CSV table of C-alpha atoms in Angstrom, one decimal:
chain,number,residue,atom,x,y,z
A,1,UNK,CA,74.0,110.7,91.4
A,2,UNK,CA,77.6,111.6,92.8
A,3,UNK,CA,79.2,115.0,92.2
A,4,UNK,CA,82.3,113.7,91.7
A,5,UNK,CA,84.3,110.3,91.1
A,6,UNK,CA,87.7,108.9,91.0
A,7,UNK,CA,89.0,106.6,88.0
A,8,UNK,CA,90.5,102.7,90.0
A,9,UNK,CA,92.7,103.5,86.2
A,10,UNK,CA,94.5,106.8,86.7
A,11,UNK,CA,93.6,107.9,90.4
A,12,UNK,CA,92.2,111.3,88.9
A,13,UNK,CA,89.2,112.4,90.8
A,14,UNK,CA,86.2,113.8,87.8
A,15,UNK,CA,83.3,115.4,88.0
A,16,UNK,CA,80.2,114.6,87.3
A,17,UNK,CA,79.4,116.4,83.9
A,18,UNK,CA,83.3,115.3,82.8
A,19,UNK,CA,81.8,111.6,82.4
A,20,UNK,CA,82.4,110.4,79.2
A,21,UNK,CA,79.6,107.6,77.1
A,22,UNK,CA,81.5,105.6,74.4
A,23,UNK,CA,79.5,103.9,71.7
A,24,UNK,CA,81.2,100.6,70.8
A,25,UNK,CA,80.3,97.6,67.9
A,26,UNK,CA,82.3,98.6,64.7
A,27,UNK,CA,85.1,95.9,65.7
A,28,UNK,CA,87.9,98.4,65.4
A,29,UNK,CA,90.8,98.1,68.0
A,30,UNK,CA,91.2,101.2,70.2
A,31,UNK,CA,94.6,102.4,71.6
A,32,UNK,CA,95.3,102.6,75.0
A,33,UNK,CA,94.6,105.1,77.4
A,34,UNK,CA,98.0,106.6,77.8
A,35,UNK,CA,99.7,105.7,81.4
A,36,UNK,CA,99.5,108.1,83.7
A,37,UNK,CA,102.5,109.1,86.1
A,38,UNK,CA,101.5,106.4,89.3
A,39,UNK,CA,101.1,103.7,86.4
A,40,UNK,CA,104.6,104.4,85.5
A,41,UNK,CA,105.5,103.7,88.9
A,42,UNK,CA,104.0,100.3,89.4
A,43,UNK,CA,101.0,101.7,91.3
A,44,UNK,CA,98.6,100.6,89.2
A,45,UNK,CA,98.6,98.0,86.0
A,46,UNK,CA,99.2,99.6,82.7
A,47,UNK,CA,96.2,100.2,80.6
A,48,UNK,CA,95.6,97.7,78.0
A,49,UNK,CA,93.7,97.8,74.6
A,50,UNK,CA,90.3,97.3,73.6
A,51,UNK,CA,88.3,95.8,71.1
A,52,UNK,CA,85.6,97.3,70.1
A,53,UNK,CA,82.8,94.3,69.5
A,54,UNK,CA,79.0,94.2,70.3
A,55,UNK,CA,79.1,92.3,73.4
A,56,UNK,CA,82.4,94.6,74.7
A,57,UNK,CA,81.3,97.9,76.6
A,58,UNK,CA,84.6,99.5,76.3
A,59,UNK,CA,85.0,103.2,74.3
A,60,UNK,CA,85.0,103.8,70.9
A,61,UNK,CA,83.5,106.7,68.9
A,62,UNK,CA,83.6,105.4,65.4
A,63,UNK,CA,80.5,104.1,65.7
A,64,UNK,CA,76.9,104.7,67.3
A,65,UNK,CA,76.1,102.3,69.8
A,66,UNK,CA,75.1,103.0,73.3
A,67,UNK,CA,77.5,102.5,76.1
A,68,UNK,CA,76.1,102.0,79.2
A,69,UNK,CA,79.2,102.7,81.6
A,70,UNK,CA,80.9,105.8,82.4
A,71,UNK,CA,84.5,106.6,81.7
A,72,UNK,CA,87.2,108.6,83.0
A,73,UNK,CA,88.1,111.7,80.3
A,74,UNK,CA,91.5,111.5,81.2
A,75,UNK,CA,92.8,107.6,80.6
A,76,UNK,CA,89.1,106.9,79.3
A,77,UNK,CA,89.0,103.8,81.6
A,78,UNK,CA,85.7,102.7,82.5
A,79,UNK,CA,84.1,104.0,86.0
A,80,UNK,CA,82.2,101.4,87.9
A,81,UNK,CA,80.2,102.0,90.7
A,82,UNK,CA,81.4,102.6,94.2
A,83,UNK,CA,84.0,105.5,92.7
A,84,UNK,CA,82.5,107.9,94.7
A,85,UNK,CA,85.3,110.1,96.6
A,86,UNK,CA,88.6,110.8,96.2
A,87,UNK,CA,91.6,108.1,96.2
A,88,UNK,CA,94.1,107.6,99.2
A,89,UNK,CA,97.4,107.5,98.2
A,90,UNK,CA,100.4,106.7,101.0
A,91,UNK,CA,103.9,106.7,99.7
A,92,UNK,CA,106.4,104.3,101.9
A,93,UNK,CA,109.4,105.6,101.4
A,94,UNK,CA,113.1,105.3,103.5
A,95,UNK,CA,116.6,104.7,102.2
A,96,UNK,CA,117.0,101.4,101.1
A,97,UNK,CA,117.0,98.1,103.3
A,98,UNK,CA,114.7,100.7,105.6
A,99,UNK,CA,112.1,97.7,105.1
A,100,UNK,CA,109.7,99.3,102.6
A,101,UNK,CA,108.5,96.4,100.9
A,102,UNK,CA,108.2,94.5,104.3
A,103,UNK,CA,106.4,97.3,105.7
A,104,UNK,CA,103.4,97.6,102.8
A,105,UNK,CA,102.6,93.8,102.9
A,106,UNK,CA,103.0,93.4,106.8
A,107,UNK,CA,100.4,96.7,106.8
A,108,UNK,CA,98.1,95.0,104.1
A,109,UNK,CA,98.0,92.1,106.0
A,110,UNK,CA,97.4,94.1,109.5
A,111,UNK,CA,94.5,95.7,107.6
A,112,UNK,CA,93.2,92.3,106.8
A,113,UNK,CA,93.6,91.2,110.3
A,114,UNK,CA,91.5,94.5,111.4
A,115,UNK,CA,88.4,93.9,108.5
A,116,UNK,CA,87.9,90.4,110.5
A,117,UNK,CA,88.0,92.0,113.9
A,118,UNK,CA,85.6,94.7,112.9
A,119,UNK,CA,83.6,93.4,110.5
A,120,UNK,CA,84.6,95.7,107.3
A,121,UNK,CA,84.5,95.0,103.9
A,122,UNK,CA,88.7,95.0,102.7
A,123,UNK,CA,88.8,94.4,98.7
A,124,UNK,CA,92.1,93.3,97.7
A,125,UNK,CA,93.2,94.8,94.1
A,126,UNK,CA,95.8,94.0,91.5
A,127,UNK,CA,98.6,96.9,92.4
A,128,UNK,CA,100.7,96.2,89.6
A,129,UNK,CA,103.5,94.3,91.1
A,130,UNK,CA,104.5,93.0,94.7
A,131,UNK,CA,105.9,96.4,96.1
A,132,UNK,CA,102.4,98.2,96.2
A,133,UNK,CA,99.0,97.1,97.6
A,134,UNK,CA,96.3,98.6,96.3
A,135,UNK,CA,92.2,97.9,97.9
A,136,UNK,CA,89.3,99.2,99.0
A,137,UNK,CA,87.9,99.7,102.2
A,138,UNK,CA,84.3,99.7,103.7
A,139,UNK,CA,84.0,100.1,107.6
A,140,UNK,CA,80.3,99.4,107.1
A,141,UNK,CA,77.8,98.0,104.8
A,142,UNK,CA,76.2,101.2,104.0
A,143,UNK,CA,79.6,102.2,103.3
A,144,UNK,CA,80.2,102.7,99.2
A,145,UNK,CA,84.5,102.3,100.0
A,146,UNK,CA,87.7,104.2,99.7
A,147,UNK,CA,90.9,103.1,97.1
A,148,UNK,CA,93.6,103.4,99.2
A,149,UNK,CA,97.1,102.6,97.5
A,150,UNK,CA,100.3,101.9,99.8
A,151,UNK,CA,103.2,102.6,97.3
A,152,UNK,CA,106.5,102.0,97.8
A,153,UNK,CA,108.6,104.9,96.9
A,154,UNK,CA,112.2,105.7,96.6
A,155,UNK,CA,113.4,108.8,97.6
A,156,UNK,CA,114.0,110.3,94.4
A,157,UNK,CA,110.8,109.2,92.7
A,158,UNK,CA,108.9,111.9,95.9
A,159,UNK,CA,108.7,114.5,92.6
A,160,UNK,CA,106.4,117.6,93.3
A,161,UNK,CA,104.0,116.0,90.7
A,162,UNK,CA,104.2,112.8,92.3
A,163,UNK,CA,103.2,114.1,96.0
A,164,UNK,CA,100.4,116.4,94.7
A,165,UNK,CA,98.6,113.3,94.1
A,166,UNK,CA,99.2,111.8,97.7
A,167,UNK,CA,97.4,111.5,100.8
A,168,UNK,CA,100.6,110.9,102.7
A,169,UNK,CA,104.0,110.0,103.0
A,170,UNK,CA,105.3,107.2,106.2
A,171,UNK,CA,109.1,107.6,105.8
A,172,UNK,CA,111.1,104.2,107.6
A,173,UNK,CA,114.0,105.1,109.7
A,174,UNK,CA,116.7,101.9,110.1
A,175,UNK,CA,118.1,101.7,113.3
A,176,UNK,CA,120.4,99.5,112.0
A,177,UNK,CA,121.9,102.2,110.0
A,178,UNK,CA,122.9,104.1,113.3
A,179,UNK,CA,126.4,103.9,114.2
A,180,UNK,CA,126.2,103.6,118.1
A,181,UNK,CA,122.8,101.9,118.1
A,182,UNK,CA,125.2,98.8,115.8
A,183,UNK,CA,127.7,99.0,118.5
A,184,UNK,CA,125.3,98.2,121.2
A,185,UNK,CA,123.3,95.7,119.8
A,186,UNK,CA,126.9,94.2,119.0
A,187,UNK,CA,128.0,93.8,122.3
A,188,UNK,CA,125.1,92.6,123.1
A,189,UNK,CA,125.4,90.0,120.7
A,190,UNK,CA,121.6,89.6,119.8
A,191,UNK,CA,121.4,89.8,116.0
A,192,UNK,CA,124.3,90.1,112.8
A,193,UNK,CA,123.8,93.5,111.2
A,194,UNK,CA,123.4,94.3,107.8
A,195,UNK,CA,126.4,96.2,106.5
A,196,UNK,CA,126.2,100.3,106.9
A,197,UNK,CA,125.0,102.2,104.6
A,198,UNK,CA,125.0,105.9,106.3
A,199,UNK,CA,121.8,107.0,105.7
A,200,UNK,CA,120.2,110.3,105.8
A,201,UNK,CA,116.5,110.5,106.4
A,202,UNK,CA,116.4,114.2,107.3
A,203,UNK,CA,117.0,114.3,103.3
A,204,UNK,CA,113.7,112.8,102.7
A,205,UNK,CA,112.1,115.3,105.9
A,206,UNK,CA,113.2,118.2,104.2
A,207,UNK,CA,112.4,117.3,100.4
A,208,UNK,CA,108.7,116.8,101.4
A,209,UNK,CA,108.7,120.2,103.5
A,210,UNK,CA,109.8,122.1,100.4
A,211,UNK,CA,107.4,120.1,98.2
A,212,UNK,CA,104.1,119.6,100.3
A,213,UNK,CA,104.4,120.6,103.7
A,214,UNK,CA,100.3,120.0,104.4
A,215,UNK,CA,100.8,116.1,103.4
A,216,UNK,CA,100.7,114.1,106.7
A,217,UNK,CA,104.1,112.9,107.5
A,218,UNK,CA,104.5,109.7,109.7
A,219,UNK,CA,108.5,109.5,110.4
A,220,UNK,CA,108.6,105.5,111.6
A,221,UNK,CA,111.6,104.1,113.4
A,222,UNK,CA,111.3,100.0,111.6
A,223,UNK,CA,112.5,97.3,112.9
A,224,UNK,CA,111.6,97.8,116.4
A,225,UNK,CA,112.0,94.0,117.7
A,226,UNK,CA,115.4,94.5,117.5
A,227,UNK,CA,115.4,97.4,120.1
A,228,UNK,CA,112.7,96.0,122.2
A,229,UNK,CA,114.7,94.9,125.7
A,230,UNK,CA,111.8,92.9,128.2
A,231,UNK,CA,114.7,92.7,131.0
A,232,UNK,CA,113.7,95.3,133.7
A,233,UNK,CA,117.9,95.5,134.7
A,234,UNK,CA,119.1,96.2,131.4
A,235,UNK,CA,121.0,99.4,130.7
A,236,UNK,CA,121.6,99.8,127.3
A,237,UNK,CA,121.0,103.6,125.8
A,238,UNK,CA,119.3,103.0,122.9
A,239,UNK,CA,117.2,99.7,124.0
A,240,UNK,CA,113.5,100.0,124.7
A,241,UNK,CA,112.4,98.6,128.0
A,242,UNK,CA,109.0,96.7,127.0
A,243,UNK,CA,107.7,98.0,130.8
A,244,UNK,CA,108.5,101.5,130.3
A,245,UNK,CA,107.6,102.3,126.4
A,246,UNK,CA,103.9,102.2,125.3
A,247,UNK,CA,105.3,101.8,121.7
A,248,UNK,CA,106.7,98.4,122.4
A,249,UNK,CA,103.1,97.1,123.3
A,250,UNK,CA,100.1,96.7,121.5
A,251,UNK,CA,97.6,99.2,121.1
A,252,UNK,CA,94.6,98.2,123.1
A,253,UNK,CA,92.2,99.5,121.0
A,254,UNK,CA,92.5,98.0,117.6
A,255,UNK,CA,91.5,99.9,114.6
A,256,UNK,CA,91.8,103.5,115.9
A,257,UNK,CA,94.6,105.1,117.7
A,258,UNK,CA,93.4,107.4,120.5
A,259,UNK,CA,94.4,111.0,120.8
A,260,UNK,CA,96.6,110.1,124.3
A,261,UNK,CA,98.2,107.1,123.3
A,262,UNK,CA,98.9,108.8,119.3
A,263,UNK,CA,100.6,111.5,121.5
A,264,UNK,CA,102.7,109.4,124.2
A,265,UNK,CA,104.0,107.2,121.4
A,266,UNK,CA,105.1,110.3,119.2
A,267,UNK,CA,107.2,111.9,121.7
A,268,UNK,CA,108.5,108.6,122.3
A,269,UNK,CA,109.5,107.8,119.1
A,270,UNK,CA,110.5,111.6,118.4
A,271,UNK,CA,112.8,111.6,121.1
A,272,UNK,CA,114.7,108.5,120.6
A,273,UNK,CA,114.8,109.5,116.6
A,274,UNK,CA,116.1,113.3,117.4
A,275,UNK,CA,118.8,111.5,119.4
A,276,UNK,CA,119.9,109.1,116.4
A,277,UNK,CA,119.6,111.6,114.0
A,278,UNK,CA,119.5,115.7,115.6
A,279,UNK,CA,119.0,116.9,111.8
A,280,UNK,CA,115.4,115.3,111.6
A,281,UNK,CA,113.5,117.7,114.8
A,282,UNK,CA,114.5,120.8,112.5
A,283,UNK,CA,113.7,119.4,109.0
A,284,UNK,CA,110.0,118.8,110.0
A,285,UNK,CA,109.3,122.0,111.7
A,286,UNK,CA,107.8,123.2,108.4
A,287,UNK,CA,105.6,120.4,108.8
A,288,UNK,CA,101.8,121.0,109.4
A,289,UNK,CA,100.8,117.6,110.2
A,290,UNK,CA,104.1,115.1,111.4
A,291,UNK,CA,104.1,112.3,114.0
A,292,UNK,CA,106.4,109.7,115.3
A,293,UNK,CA,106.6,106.2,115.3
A,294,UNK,CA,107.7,102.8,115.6
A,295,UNK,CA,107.3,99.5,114.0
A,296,UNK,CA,108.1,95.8,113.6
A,297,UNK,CA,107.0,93.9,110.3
A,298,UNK,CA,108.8,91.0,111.8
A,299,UNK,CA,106.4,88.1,113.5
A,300,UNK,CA,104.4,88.9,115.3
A,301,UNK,CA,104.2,92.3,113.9
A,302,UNK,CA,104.3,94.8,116.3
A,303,UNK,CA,102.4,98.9,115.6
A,304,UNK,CA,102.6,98.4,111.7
A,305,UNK,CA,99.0,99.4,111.4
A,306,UNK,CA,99.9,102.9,113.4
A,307,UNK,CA,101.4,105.2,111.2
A,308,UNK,CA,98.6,104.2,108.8
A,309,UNK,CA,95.8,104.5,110.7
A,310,UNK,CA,97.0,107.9,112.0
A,311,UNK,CA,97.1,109.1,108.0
A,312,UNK,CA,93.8,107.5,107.1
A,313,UNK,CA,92.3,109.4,110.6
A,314,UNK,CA,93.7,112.8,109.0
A,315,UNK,CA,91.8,112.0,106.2
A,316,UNK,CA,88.7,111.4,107.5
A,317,UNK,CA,88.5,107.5,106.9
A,318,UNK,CA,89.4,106.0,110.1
A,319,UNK,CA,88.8,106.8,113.7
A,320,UNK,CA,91.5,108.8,116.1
């Protein structure tokens, strides 16, 4: 048997001797577990009521029948098996219209895309509400699975409490939100821009190097199509020549980022993002673990799947 467990309910890794046995039949209703914090936030459903009947295995101690499940001591949700380890939390977090929502389902779905490729095992879960994606993960048969949970998160919900319980943070940087890149891509006449909305990530940088510096940081530049130039002659500052920038390509090995190509695309991507925003270089350096990136949720997607398969590498579930 296991050492240790995580509840799917509340996300709070138990040990083995903190199992609890319920003994249900008397037919009283129970309360519900009360929500934890990441419940609150959509993360995960609610707890809901149970009855306690003969045929129902839920938790009650009024009576003396025999469960035969284990349950979590803290929301006293039940514990199936395959809970072995602990969860994988990744807050997606930017200022809004940064693309958050787009960026967890165009991830999900990359994920998906991956599992066929590969041949793993990717269990879809009910997150709670369409923001969040919540499944598990085998990369091989023998493999009992990780939860991992892609929330999204706004700046001000990134609470001490909240990131304790986090595997890592990928915070979106809008180009679109940059003065100079808007007047380029204007006279360029490519795409109408959303209106401005000065945004600051270097906010978001230095609240998580206050409040966890050792959480793995991926600072990604979205909506990279729309910076993506394929003509050789073209001149434009903050335009990415497809020839030049590994970034604007696809990995060529799918479902692992290698150590050279993790590191050409970081300084990449740090460079262009120092130059679009100089206060970001100095809020990370309190970082232990920060990399750079960039990223297109738009069809086809382009590098969604980077920033978190550089997270899940850092903790030790996928291959770097």
């Amino acid at each position: 048997m296991a050492s240790e467990f995580y509840c799917p309910h509340c996300y709070k890794q138990v040990r083995a001797h903190e199992l609890l046995y319920f003994k249900p039949s008397c037919g009283e209703k129970l309360p519900p577990p009360t929500p934890t914090l990441l419940q609150k936030m959509g993360v995960s459903p609610a707890p809901a009521s149970m009855t306690c009947t003969k045929s129902n295995k839920a938790g009650c101690q009024k009576c003396n029948r025999r469960l035969n499940f284990r349950a979590c001591p803290i929301c006293k949700g039940s514990i199936p098996s395959g809970m072995e380890g602990a969860p994988i939390i990744i807050a997606v977090t930017g200022a809004p219209g940064a693309g958050k929502s787009s960026y967890v389902q165009a991830a999900t779905e990359q994920l998906r895309k991956l599992s066929e490729i590969f041949h793993w095992t990717l269990m879809q879960c009910d997150a709670g509400n369409g923001r969040n994606s919540l499944f598990l993960l085998r990369r091989s048969h023998s493999d009992k699975g990780r939860l991992i949970a892609l929330a999204e998160m706004a700046e001000d919900a990134l609470t001490p409490n909240v990131m304790s319980a986090l595997s890592g943070i990928i915070v979106l940087v809008d180009p679109l939100q940059v003065e100079p890149v808007r007047e380029e891509i204007q006279a360029s006449g490519n795409i109408p821009l959303p209106a401005f909305a000065a945004a600051e990530p270097q906010r978001l940088v230095t609240r998580v190097a206050r409040g966890a510096a050792s959480l793995p940081l991926a600072i990604t530049l979205s909506k990279l199509d729309v910076l993506v130039a394929s003509d050789v002659g073209h001149t434009g500052r903050w335009f990415l020549k497809s020839d030049e920038r590994l970034v604007c390509r696809d990995s060529v090995s799918r479902g692992k980022l290698a150590k050279d190509e993790l590191e050409t695309i970081s300084c990449e991507m740090e460079s262009w993002i120092a130059t679009a925003y100089p206060a970001i270089l100095p809020a990370s350096k309190p970082l232990e673990k920060c990399r750079f990136f960039g990223c297109s949720t738009a069809a086809p997607a382009l590098r969604v799947e980077d920033p978190l398969l550089w997270i899940l590498s850092v903790c030790k579930v996928a291959n770097s």
